[in-house]
Amino acid sequence: LRGTGFEEKLFRERMLSILHAHDPSVPLFLNYDSRLVHYPLQAPPEFQHRYAAVADENRRLYYAMVSYLDDQLANITNTMRALGLWEATLMVLSSDNGGYVKAPMGACNTTHSASASPASDLGHGTTCFNGEAGANNYPLRGGKYSLWEGGIRVAAFVSGGFLPAAVRGTKLQGMVHIADWYG
């Protein structure tokens, strides 16, 4: 690595380099296991600033992390479209569990410095190492580490040009397990 940086930005740079170097006539399997919206709670300051009006630090960071993930996915899909790869793409997005809904265990850490170098820990906004608090699984009960629906029932979707036109925009009410993709 050339110094330090936000790991999700490094992942995006790598994915984009793979997409730009890829021959569209050859199949491609590209797997992106985002670590966003996981502990520790952290996001680039420009995303944290979008939610400055949210008083709860953990909740504000959750919002910022989800926004960053949205931007990541938009960047990847727009690049696929621009390179002519989208029509042959099947994108699967699934969460691993519901969000953590318990109270934080202490305060978050905020650093400010206009003159900090990119390699410094100073000036990178707020980071919460106080538990994974901040999620909201409403209307489901419970969250991560519980067997209630809020802990085990998650959102998922498929998209891309490879998806048959007949199923685009439809909703599956049944239960699906990640292992079903391999059956």
GROMACS .gro file of C-alpha atoms in nm:
model
  183
    1LEU     CA    1   0.000   0.000   0.000
    2ARG     CA    2   0.107   0.355  -0.064
    3GLY     CA    3   0.050   0.487   0.286
    4THR     CA    4  -0.296   0.457   0.434
    5GLY     CA    5  -0.646   0.499   0.308
    6PHE     CA    6  -1.004   0.395   0.354
    7GLU     CA    7  -1.011   0.025   0.268
    8GLU     CA    8  -1.336   0.041   0.071
    9LYS     CA    9  -1.177   0.299  -0.159
   10LEU     CA   10  -0.890   0.056  -0.221
   11PHE     CA   11  -1.145  -0.217  -0.303
   12ARG     CA   12  -1.322   0.016  -0.548
   13GLU     CA   13  -0.995   0.109  -0.720
   14ARG     CA   14  -0.908  -0.259  -0.760
   15MET     CA   15  -1.253  -0.352  -0.895
   16LEU     CA   16  -1.247  -0.065  -1.144
   17SER     CA   17  -0.900  -0.164  -1.264
   18ILE     CA   18  -1.023  -0.521  -1.319
   19LEU     CA   19  -1.329  -0.398  -1.510
   20HIS     CA   20  -1.128  -0.162  -1.731
   21ALA     CA   21  -0.876  -0.437  -1.816
   22HIS     CA   22  -1.142  -0.703  -1.882
   23ASP     CA   23  -1.224  -0.831  -2.230
   24PRO     CA   24  -1.608  -0.810  -2.252
   25SER     CA   25  -1.621  -1.124  -2.469
   26VAL     CA   26  -1.485  -1.335  -2.181
   27PRO     CA   27  -1.699  -1.424  -1.874
   28LEU     CA   28  -1.599  -1.254  -1.549
   29PHE     CA   29  -1.674  -1.347  -1.189
   30LEU     CA   30  -1.617  -1.043  -0.967
   31ASN     CA   31  -1.684  -1.080  -0.595
   32TYR     CA   32  -1.706  -0.777  -0.365
   33ASP     CA   33  -1.746  -0.852   0.005
   34SER     CA   34  -1.790  -0.506   0.149
   35ARG     CA   35  -1.691  -0.449   0.507
   36LEU     CA   36  -1.908  -0.140   0.526
   37VAL     CA   37  -2.181  -0.128   0.787
   38HIS     CA   38  -1.971  -0.350   1.011
   39TYR     CA   39  -1.762  -0.285   1.318
   40PRO     CA   40  -1.575  -0.058   1.366
   41LEU     CA   41  -1.819   0.211   1.260
   42GLN     CA   42  -1.627   0.449   1.033
   43ALA     CA   43  -1.672   0.636   0.707
   44PRO     CA   44  -1.489   0.916   0.525
   45PRO     CA   45  -1.563   1.259   0.678
   46GLU     CA   46  -1.741   1.382   0.363
   47PHE     CA   47  -2.002   1.110   0.413
   48GLN     CA   48  -2.028   1.179   0.787
   49HIS     CA   49  -2.090   1.549   0.715
   50ARG     CA   50  -2.401   1.460   0.510
   51TYR     CA   51  -2.566   1.352   0.836
   52ALA     CA   52  -2.435   1.622   1.070
   53ALA     CA   53  -2.791   1.684   1.195
   54VAL     CA   54  -2.811   1.330   1.338
   55ALA     CA   55  -2.716   1.364   1.705
   56ASP     CA   56  -2.644   0.997   1.780
   57GLU     CA   57  -2.286   0.928   1.666
   58ASN     CA   58  -2.339   0.558   1.604
   59ARG     CA   59  -2.655   0.622   1.399
   60ARG     CA   60  -2.480   0.901   1.203
   61LEU     CA   61  -2.196   0.665   1.115
   62TYR     CA   62  -2.439   0.392   1.008
   63TYR     CA   63  -2.606   0.640   0.772
   64ALA     CA   64  -2.266   0.749   0.638
   65MET     CA   65  -2.152   0.389   0.582
   66VAL     CA   66  -2.472   0.295   0.398
   67SER     CA   67  -2.436   0.606   0.178
   68TYR     CA   68  -2.078   0.510   0.101
   69LEU     CA   69  -2.192   0.158   0.004
   70ASP     CA   70  -2.461   0.310  -0.221
   71ASP     CA   71  -2.192   0.520  -0.390
   72GLN     CA   72  -1.967   0.214  -0.429
   73LEU     CA   73  -2.242   0.016  -0.602
   74ALA     CA   74  -2.337   0.311  -0.826
   75ASN     CA   75  -1.973   0.355  -0.926
   76ILE     CA   76  -1.932  -0.014  -1.010
   77THR     CA   77  -2.260  -0.045  -1.204
   78ASN     CA   78  -2.203   0.281  -1.395
   79THR     CA   79  -1.857   0.159  -1.493
   80MET     CA   80  -2.001  -0.174  -1.610
   81ARG     CA   81  -2.258   0.012  -1.820
   82ALA     CA   82  -1.996   0.245  -1.969
   83LEU     CA   83  -1.776  -0.051  -2.062
   84GLY     CA   84  -2.061  -0.251  -2.216
   85LEU     CA   85  -2.051  -0.518  -1.943
   86TRP     CA   86  -2.388  -0.455  -1.774
   87GLU     CA   87  -2.607  -0.648  -2.019
   88ALA     CA   88  -2.417  -0.971  -1.942
   89THR     CA   89  -2.405  -0.903  -1.565
   90LEU     CA   90  -2.598  -1.076  -1.287
   91MET     CA   91  -2.544  -0.875  -0.969
   92VAL     CA   92  -2.641  -1.038  -0.640
   93LEU     CA   93  -2.651  -0.829  -0.324
   94SER     CA   94  -2.722  -0.987   0.011
   95SER     CA   95  -2.654  -0.899   0.372
   96ASP     CA   96  -2.510  -1.145   0.622
   97ASN     CA   97  -2.735  -1.057   0.918
   98GLY     CA   98  -2.951  -0.784   1.064
   99GLY     CA   99  -2.797  -0.478   1.225
  100TYR     CA  100  -2.680  -0.455   1.586
  101VAL     CA  101  -2.943  -0.273   1.790
  102LYS     CA  102  -2.807  -0.267   2.145
  103ALA     CA  103  -2.683   0.044   2.323
  104PRO     CA  104  -2.327   0.165   2.261
  105MET     CA  105  -2.061   0.073   2.515
  106GLY     CA  106  -1.905   0.416   2.568
  107ALA     CA  107  -1.837   0.717   2.350
  108CYS     CA  108  -1.702   0.739   1.996
  109ASN     CA  109  -1.365   0.893   1.909
  110THR     CA  110  -1.358   1.213   1.702
  111THR     CA  111  -1.041   1.381   1.579
  112HIS     CA  112  -1.010   1.718   1.410
  113SER     CA  113  -0.709   1.862   1.233
  114ALA     CA  114  -0.700   2.068   0.917
  115SER     CA  115  -0.325   2.013   0.881
  116ALA     CA  116  -0.309   1.636   0.940
  117SER     CA  117  -0.134   1.428   0.677
  118PRO     CA  118  -0.328   1.149   0.500
  119ALA     CA  119  -0.116   0.896   0.693
  120SER     CA  120  -0.224   1.044   1.028
  121ASP     CA  121  -0.513   0.926   1.243
  122LEU     CA  122  -0.602   1.291   1.301
  123GLY     CA  123  -0.872   1.468   1.105
  124HIS     CA  124  -1.055   1.161   0.976
  125GLY     CA  125  -1.381   1.237   1.158
  126THR     CA  126  -1.551   1.001   1.399
  127THR     CA  127  -1.484   0.633   1.453
  128CYS     CA  128  -1.683   0.420   1.696
  129PHE     CA  129  -1.505   0.133   1.868
  130ASN     CA  130  -1.783   0.116   2.129
  131GLY     CA  131  -1.982  -0.176   1.996
  132GLU     CA  132  -2.184  -0.205   1.681
  133ALA     CA  133  -2.479   0.002   1.805
  134GLY     CA  134  -2.671   0.224   1.566
  135ALA     CA  135  -2.876  -0.005   1.344
  136ASN     CA  136  -3.253  -0.017   1.313
  137ASN     CA  137  -3.425  -0.333   1.191
  138TYR     CA  138  -3.781  -0.205   1.238
  139PRO     CA  139  -4.039  -0.351   1.204
  140LEU     CA  140  -3.852  -0.672   1.281
  141ARG     CA  141  -3.769  -0.767   1.639
  142GLY     CA  142  -3.407  -0.820   1.745
  143GLY     CA  143  -3.081  -0.774   1.562
  144LYS     CA  144  -2.735  -0.916   1.499
  145TYR     CA  145  -2.646  -1.204   1.735
  146SER     CA  146  -3.015  -1.285   1.795
  147LEU     CA  147  -3.239  -1.551   1.647
  148TRP     CA  148  -3.528  -1.305   1.608
  149GLU     CA  149  -3.617  -1.202   1.254
  150GLY     CA  150  -3.424  -0.875   1.296
  151GLY     CA  151  -3.107  -1.080   1.329
  152ILE     CA  152  -3.154  -1.338   1.057
  153ARG     CA  153  -3.391  -1.190   0.798
  154VAL     CA  154  -3.213  -0.956   0.559
  155ALA     CA  155  -3.269  -0.766   0.240
  156ALA     CA  156  -3.131  -0.906  -0.084
  157PHE     CA  157  -3.175  -0.834  -0.451
  158VAL     CA  158  -3.054  -0.933  -0.794
  159SER     CA  159  -3.005  -0.695  -1.085
  160GLY     CA  160  -2.824  -0.662  -1.413
  161GLY     CA  161  -2.890  -0.708  -1.779
  162PHE     CA  162  -2.853  -1.087  -1.753
  163LEU     CA  163  -3.167  -1.102  -1.538
  164PRO     CA  164  -3.454  -1.225  -1.760
  165ALA     CA  165  -3.699  -0.947  -1.849
  166ALA     CA  166  -3.992  -1.150  -1.709
  167VAL     CA  167  -3.855  -1.134  -1.353
  168ARG     CA  168  -3.723  -0.778  -1.352
  169GLY     CA  169  -3.908  -0.565  -1.101
  170THR     CA  170  -4.077  -0.863  -0.934
  171LYS     CA  171  -4.064  -0.953  -0.566
  172LEU     CA  172  -4.008  -1.301  -0.421
  173GLN     CA  173  -4.202  -1.356  -0.100
  174GLY     CA  174  -4.048  -1.697  -0.025
  175MET     CA  175  -3.745  -1.785   0.178
  176VAL     CA  176  -3.403  -1.803   0.011
  177HIS     CA  177  -3.077  -1.916   0.166
  178ILE     CA  178  -2.736  -1.819   0.032
  179ALA     CA  179  -2.669  -2.189  -0.034
  180ASP     CA  180  -2.954  -2.184  -0.288
  181TRP     CA  181  -2.722  -2.003  -0.530
  182TYR     CA  182  -2.504  -2.314  -0.547
  183GLY     CA  183  -2.780  -2.575  -0.581
   0.00000   0.00000   0.00000
